[in-house]
Amino acid sequence: MKLIFLGPPGAGKGTLAAQGVVICKVPHISTGALFRSAIAAMSPVGCKVKPIIEGGGLVDDETTILLVKERLAQQDTQRGYILDGFPRTIFQAEALATFSAIDKVINVDIPDATVLERLLGRRVCRNCGANFHITFHKPKQEHHCDVCGGELFIRKDDQEGAIRKRLEVYREQTLPLIAYYRKQGLLLDIDARGPVDTVVANFKKALGIS
Ligand code: AMP
């Protein structure tokens, strides 16, 4: 199954995708995570995108599309994938359609008010990328990842100024994708307000998985 997760920053796409991997048995491909790995490795792409990402802007379409095209050419995507954070512009969606056919687009829907609360409390494992929250999903040991014991940190783009910028960019550039995919009959809306288990149940119901 080839799925796209659409939704504003802080909607919980990454958390839901981690469960989706187990349910659908496909890899989770997050362009944000791929960029963060490139930054950590200080690769040429990483050095180029670092200031853009930290400021809350979007990386240029050409760089992003190439990254995704290369990732989707890998063997583990044969049975499908969950694309999280891509496409983010109509241009990217049109490019994607030239090299892969999507089955469904999951619109991970959440009110604006909840976004800030979620992102300001988010903590991410520096080692494995797992997500936690200081109130809603506390790690068992403070500052340490439950999965691998790695150190938890606050993403630079989870500072309030960058969050507001990301929301603005989302509204301008990514929101039009909802109408774009709805028109193609691919969009499934799921309510992402509740706890993780409820959101996962909404996801399975939308896909008709019992
Ligand atoms: P995310 O982890 O999805 O919130 O992505 C973090 C940041 O990576 C975004 O704020 C953008 O700067 C960059 N990014 C991720 N995906 C894309 C994309 N499809 N197009 C452009 N920039 C992206």
mmCIF file of C-alpha atoms and ligand atoms in Angstrom:
data_model
loop_
_atom_site.group_PDB
_atom_site.id
_atom_site.type_symbol
_atom_site.label_atom_id
_atom_site.label_comp_id
_atom_site.label_asym_id
_atom_site.label_seq_id
_atom_site.Cartn_x
_atom_site.Cartn_y
_atom_site.Cartn_z
ATOM 1 C CA MET A 1 0.000 0.000 0.000
ATOM 2 C CA LYS A 2 1.351 3.394 -1.026
ATOM 3 C CA LEU A 3 0.221 6.044 1.405
ATOM 4 C CA ILE A 4 0.809 9.752 1.892
ATOM 5 C CA PHE A 5 0.291 11.358 5.301
ATOM 6 C CA LEU A 6 -0.817 14.971 4.940
ATOM 7 C CA GLY A 7 -1.352 17.349 7.819
ATOM 8 C CA PRO A 8 0.105 20.383 9.591
ATOM 9 C CA PRO A 9 3.296 20.186 11.619
ATOM 10 C CA GLY A 10 2.422 18.725 15.012
ATOM 11 C CA ALA A 11 -0.560 16.709 13.738
ATOM 12 C CA GLY A 12 1.165 13.504 14.867
ATOM 13 C CA LYS A 13 2.019 12.175 11.394
ATOM 14 C CA GLY A 14 5.322 10.700 12.599
ATOM 15 C CA THR A 15 3.759 8.990 15.604
ATOM 16 C CA LEU A 16 0.928 7.562 13.513
ATOM 17 C CA ALA A 17 3.359 6.503 10.785
ATOM 18 C CA ALA A 18 5.370 4.497 13.340
ATOM 19 C CA GLN A 19 2.189 2.467 14.011
ATOM 20 C CA GLY A 20 1.304 2.396 10.310
ATOM 21 C CA VAL A 21 4.610 0.623 9.603
ATOM 22 C CA VAL A 22 3.525 -2.279 11.798
ATOM 23 C CA ILE A 23 -0.074 -2.319 10.518
ATOM 24 C CA CYS A 24 0.699 -2.022 6.789
ATOM 25 C CA LYS A 25 4.184 -3.654 6.828
ATOM 26 C CA VAL A 26 5.733 -0.930 4.718
ATOM 27 C CA PRO A 27 8.586 1.501 5.469
ATOM 28 C CA HIS A 28 8.029 4.978 6.867
ATOM 29 C CA ILE A 29 9.718 7.596 4.714
ATOM 30 C CA SER A 30 9.901 11.022 6.317
ATOM 31 C CA THR A 31 11.564 13.723 4.238
ATOM 32 C CA GLY A 32 12.133 15.750 7.421
ATOM 33 C CA ALA A 33 13.967 12.793 8.995
ATOM 34 C CA LEU A 34 16.007 12.233 5.811
ATOM 35 C CA PHE A 35 17.024 15.903 5.870
ATOM 36 C CA ARG A 36 17.878 15.753 9.586
ATOM 37 C CA SER A 37 20.128 12.712 8.921
ATOM 38 C CA ALA A 38 21.841 14.611 6.108
ATOM 39 C CA ILE A 39 22.391 17.538 8.497
ATOM 40 C CA ALA A 40 23.815 15.235 11.203
ATOM 41 C CA ALA A 41 26.146 13.662 8.620
ATOM 42 C CA MET A 42 27.131 17.159 7.429
ATOM 43 C CA SER A 43 26.677 16.020 3.815
ATOM 44 C CA PRO A 44 26.512 18.656 1.042
ATOM 45 C CA VAL A 45 22.686 18.397 1.036
ATOM 46 C CA GLY A 46 22.659 18.627 4.843
ATOM 47 C CA CYS A 47 24.775 21.806 4.861
ATOM 48 C CA LYS A 48 22.527 23.356 2.214
ATOM 49 C CA VAL A 49 19.224 22.631 3.951
ATOM 50 C CA LYS A 50 20.252 23.245 7.593
ATOM 51 C CA PRO A 51 19.507 27.002 7.766
ATOM 52 C CA ILE A 52 16.266 26.587 5.777
ATOM 53 C CA ILE A 53 14.931 23.871 8.075
ATOM 54 C CA GLU A 54 15.986 25.623 11.267
ATOM 55 C CA GLY A 55 14.137 28.763 10.126
ATOM 56 C CA GLY A 56 10.940 26.828 9.395
ATOM 57 C CA GLY A 57 10.987 27.342 5.599
ATOM 58 C CA LEU A 58 10.676 24.723 2.863
ATOM 59 C CA VAL A 59 13.629 23.136 1.079
ATOM 60 C CA ASP A 60 13.501 23.716 -2.694
ATOM 61 C CA ASP A 61 11.390 21.307 -4.749
ATOM 62 C CA GLU A 62 14.277 20.037 -6.888
ATOM 63 C CA THR A 63 16.404 18.872 -3.938
ATOM 64 C CA THR A 64 13.398 17.349 -2.165
ATOM 65 C CA ILE A 65 12.025 15.506 -5.198
ATOM 66 C CA LEU A 66 15.438 13.994 -5.983
ATOM 67 C CA LEU A 67 15.788 12.803 -2.390
ATOM 68 C CA VAL A 68 12.381 11.082 -2.504
ATOM 69 C CA LYS A 69 12.900 9.614 -5.966
ATOM 70 C CA GLU A 70 16.158 8.005 -4.833
ATOM 71 C CA ARG A 71 14.577 6.699 -1.640
ATOM 72 C CA LEU A 72 11.580 5.200 -3.480
ATOM 73 C CA ALA A 73 13.941 3.397 -5.851
ATOM 74 C CA GLN A 74 15.204 1.274 -2.953
ATOM 75 C CA GLN A 75 14.114 -2.341 -2.678
ATOM 76 C CA ASP A 76 12.174 -2.065 0.590
ATOM 77 C CA THR A 77 9.474 0.103 -1.039
ATOM 78 C CA GLN A 78 8.328 -2.697 -3.388
ATOM 79 C CA ARG A 79 5.271 -3.495 -1.238
ATOM 80 C CA GLY A 80 4.539 0.165 -0.624
ATOM 81 C CA TYR A 81 5.452 2.935 1.795
ATOM 82 C CA ILE A 82 4.180 5.673 4.058
ATOM 83 C CA LEU A 83 5.334 9.064 2.827
ATOM 84 C CA ASP A 84 5.350 11.550 5.680
ATOM 85 C CA GLY A 85 6.062 15.198 4.906
ATOM 86 C CA PHE A 86 6.084 14.736 1.138
ATOM 87 C CA PRO A 87 4.613 16.083 -1.078
ATOM 88 C CA ARG A 88 4.302 19.529 0.473
ATOM 89 C CA THR A 89 3.587 21.519 -2.696
ATOM 90 C CA ILE A 90 1.447 20.889 -5.776
ATOM 91 C CA PHE A 91 4.661 20.866 -7.811
ATOM 92 C CA GLN A 92 6.024 18.005 -5.665
ATOM 93 C CA ALA A 93 2.719 16.099 -5.964
ATOM 94 C CA GLU A 94 2.811 16.378 -9.746
ATOM 95 C CA ALA A 95 6.423 15.191 -9.799
ATOM 96 C CA LEU A 96 5.595 12.242 -7.535
ATOM 97 C CA ALA A 97 2.805 11.166 -9.886
ATOM 98 C CA THR A 98 5.402 10.725 -12.644
ATOM 99 C CA PHE A 99 7.367 8.087 -10.712
ATOM 100 C CA SER A 100 4.921 6.451 -8.276
ATOM 101 C CA ALA A 101 1.163 5.793 -8.091
ATOM 102 C CA ILE A 102 -0.387 6.549 -4.711
ATOM 103 C CA ASP A 103 -3.208 4.391 -3.285
ATOM 104 C CA LYS A 104 -4.529 6.707 -0.557
ATOM 105 C CA VAL A 105 -3.783 10.055 1.060
ATOM 106 C CA ILE A 106 -4.445 10.273 4.792
ATOM 107 C CA ASN A 107 -5.436 13.762 5.890
ATOM 108 C CA VAL A 108 -4.292 13.841 9.520
ATOM 109 C CA ASP A 109 -6.647 16.535 10.726
ATOM 110 C CA ILE A 110 -6.080 18.630 13.856
ATOM 111 C CA PRO A 111 -7.201 22.114 14.990
ATOM 112 C CA ASP A 112 -4.565 24.886 14.976
ATOM 113 C CA ALA A 113 -4.830 25.403 18.738
ATOM 114 C CA THR A 114 -3.537 21.888 19.412
ATOM 115 C CA VAL A 115 -0.540 22.224 17.089
ATOM 116 C CA LEU A 116 1.417 24.706 19.200
ATOM 117 C CA GLU A 117 0.812 22.752 22.401
ATOM 118 C CA ARG A 118 2.059 19.547 20.780
ATOM 119 C CA LEU A 119 5.136 21.013 19.117
ATOM 120 C CA LEU A 120 6.325 23.081 22.080
ATOM 121 C CA GLY A 121 6.314 19.918 24.213
ATOM 122 C CA ARG A 122 7.845 17.608 21.624
ATOM 123 C CA ARG A 123 11.131 15.868 22.381
ATOM 124 C CA VAL A 124 12.972 13.768 19.804
ATOM 125 C CA CYS A 125 15.606 11.063 20.261
ATOM 126 C CA ARG A 126 18.914 12.191 18.843
ATOM 127 C CA ASN A 127 19.819 8.599 18.098
ATOM 128 C CA CYS A 128 16.727 6.846 16.643
ATOM 129 C CA GLY A 129 14.324 9.761 15.967
ATOM 130 C CA ALA A 130 11.511 8.452 18.225
ATOM 131 C CA ASN A 131 9.085 11.178 19.368
ATOM 132 C CA PHE A 132 7.998 11.944 22.938
ATOM 133 C CA HIS A 133 6.006 14.711 24.617
ATOM 134 C CA ILE A 134 6.624 16.293 28.020
ATOM 135 C CA THR A 135 2.940 15.916 28.945
ATOM 136 C CA PHE A 136 1.193 13.509 26.589
ATOM 137 C CA HIS A 137 3.886 10.902 25.948
ATOM 138 C CA LYS A 138 6.484 11.162 28.693
ATOM 139 C CA PRO A 139 9.620 9.036 28.409
ATOM 140 C CA LYS A 140 10.017 6.559 31.283
ATOM 141 C CA GLN A 141 13.359 8.132 32.185
ATOM 142 C CA GLU A 142 13.534 11.919 31.812
ATOM 143 C CA HIS A 143 15.606 13.132 28.823
ATOM 144 C CA HIS A 144 16.153 9.541 27.584
ATOM 145 C CA CYS A 145 14.521 7.568 24.786
ATOM 146 C CA ASP A 146 12.390 4.543 25.774
ATOM 147 C CA VAL A 147 13.350 2.757 22.564
ATOM 148 C CA CYS A 148 17.157 3.036 22.519
ATOM 149 C CA GLY A 149 18.175 5.083 25.582
ATOM 150 C CA GLY A 150 19.419 7.949 23.346
ATOM 151 C CA GLU A 151 19.391 11.571 24.470
ATOM 152 C CA LEU A 152 16.160 13.533 23.868
ATOM 153 C CA PHE A 153 16.406 17.017 22.377
ATOM 154 C CA ILE A 154 14.190 19.881 21.170
ATOM 155 C CA ARG A 155 14.260 20.408 17.409
ATOM 156 C CA LYS A 156 15.408 23.932 16.478
ATOM 157 C CA ASP A 157 12.316 24.259 14.293
ATOM 158 C CA ASP A 158 10.119 23.506 17.329
ATOM 159 C CA GLN A 159 10.852 26.976 18.784
ATOM 160 C CA GLU A 160 7.733 29.149 18.759
ATOM 161 C CA GLY A 161 8.862 31.521 15.956
ATOM 162 C CA ALA A 162 9.751 28.644 13.638
ATOM 163 C CA ILE A 163 6.497 26.833 14.472
ATOM 164 C CA ARG A 164 4.435 29.871 13.458
ATOM 165 C CA LYS A 165 6.426 30.150 10.243
ATOM 166 C CA ARG A 166 5.902 26.417 9.495
ATOM 167 C CA LEU A 167 2.155 26.770 10.043
ATOM 168 C CA GLU A 168 2.045 29.739 7.693
ATOM 169 C CA VAL A 169 4.025 27.799 5.060
ATOM 170 C CA TYR A 170 1.703 24.823 5.553
ATOM 171 C CA ARG A 171 -1.400 26.939 4.951
ATOM 172 C CA GLU A 172 0.040 28.592 1.854
ATOM 173 C CA GLN A 173 1.865 25.721 0.163
ATOM 174 C CA THR A 174 0.558 22.402 1.481
ATOM 175 C CA LEU A 175 -3.134 22.955 2.268
ATOM 176 C CA PRO A 176 -4.015 23.147 -1.473
ATOM 177 C CA LEU A 177 -2.958 19.474 -1.675
ATOM 178 C CA ILE A 178 -6.063 18.471 0.276
ATOM 179 C CA ALA A 179 -8.352 19.740 -2.489
ATOM 180 C CA TYR A 180 -5.933 18.349 -5.106
ATOM 181 C CA TYR A 181 -6.110 14.776 -3.740
ATOM 182 C CA ARG A 182 -9.795 14.986 -2.770
ATOM 183 C CA LYS A 183 -10.595 15.768 -6.396
ATOM 184 C CA GLN A 184 -8.727 12.607 -7.394
ATOM 185 C CA GLY A 185 -10.824 10.569 -4.921
ATOM 186 C CA LEU A 186 -7.724 9.582 -2.923
ATOM 187 C CA LEU A 187 -8.259 11.528 0.301
ATOM 188 C CA LEU A 188 -9.267 9.921 3.620
ATOM 189 C CA ASP A 189 -9.835 12.305 6.545
ATOM 190 C CA ILE A 190 -8.958 11.117 10.009
ATOM 191 C CA ASP A 191 -9.508 12.929 13.294
ATOM 192 C CA ALA A 192 -6.092 13.197 14.998
ATOM 193 C CA ARG A 193 -7.126 15.024 18.185
ATOM 194 C CA GLY A 194 -7.317 12.171 20.664
ATOM 195 C CA PRO A 195 -4.734 9.891 22.252
ATOM 196 C CA VAL A 196 -2.509 7.776 19.972
ATOM 197 C CA ASP A 197 -4.649 4.613 20.301
ATOM 198 C CA THR A 198 -7.792 6.474 19.192
ATOM 199 C CA VAL A 199 -6.000 8.036 16.233
ATOM 200 C CA VAL A 200 -4.632 4.632 15.198
ATOM 201 C CA ALA A 201 -8.164 3.184 15.411
ATOM 202 C CA ASN A 202 -9.445 6.054 13.214
ATOM 203 C CA PHE A 203 -6.662 5.316 10.725
ATOM 204 C CA LYS A 204 -7.494 1.596 10.524
ATOM 205 C CA LYS A 205 -11.196 2.326 10.158
ATOM 206 C CA ALA A 206 -10.543 4.775 7.316
ATOM 207 C CA LEU A 207 -8.516 2.115 5.483
ATOM 208 C CA GLY A 208 -11.051 -0.636 6.244
ATOM 209 C CA ILE A 209 -8.521 -2.640 8.305
ATOM 210 C CA SER A 210 -10.007 -4.495 11.286
HETATM 211 P P1 AMP B 1 9.048 17.638 9.122
HETATM 212 O O1 AMP B 1 9.893 16.722 9.961
HETATM 213 O O2 AMP B 1 8.174 16.920 8.153
HETATM 214 O O3 AMP B 1 8.286 18.642 9.976
HETATM 215 O O4 AMP B 1 10.066 18.482 8.222
HETATM 216 C C1 AMP B 1 11.022 19.340 8.818
HETATM 217 C C2 AMP B 1 11.488 20.353 7.792
HETATM 218 O O5 AMP B 1 12.124 19.670 6.681
HETATM 219 C C3 AMP B 1 10.397 21.187 7.158
HETATM 220 O O6 AMP B 1 9.997 22.284 7.963
HETATM 221 C C4 AMP B 1 11.095 21.631 5.865
HETATM 222 O O7 AMP B 1 12.048 22.636 6.125
HETATM 223 C C5 AMP B 1 11.867 20.367 5.470
HETATM 224 N N1 AMP B 1 11.036 19.494 4.610
HETATM 225 C C6 AMP B 1 10.539 18.276 4.913
HETATM 226 N N2 AMP B 1 9.819 17.784 3.906
HETATM 227 C C7 AMP B 1 9.843 18.721 2.928
HETATM 228 C C8 AMP B 1 9.240 18.816 1.648
HETATM 229 N N3 AMP B 1 8.458 17.845 1.142
HETATM 230 N N4 AMP B 1 9.505 19.945 0.908
HETATM 231 C C9 AMP B 1 10.284 20.930 1.376
HETATM 232 N N5 AMP B 1 10.851 20.917 2.607
HETATM 233 C C10 AMP B 1 10.646 19.823 3.375
#
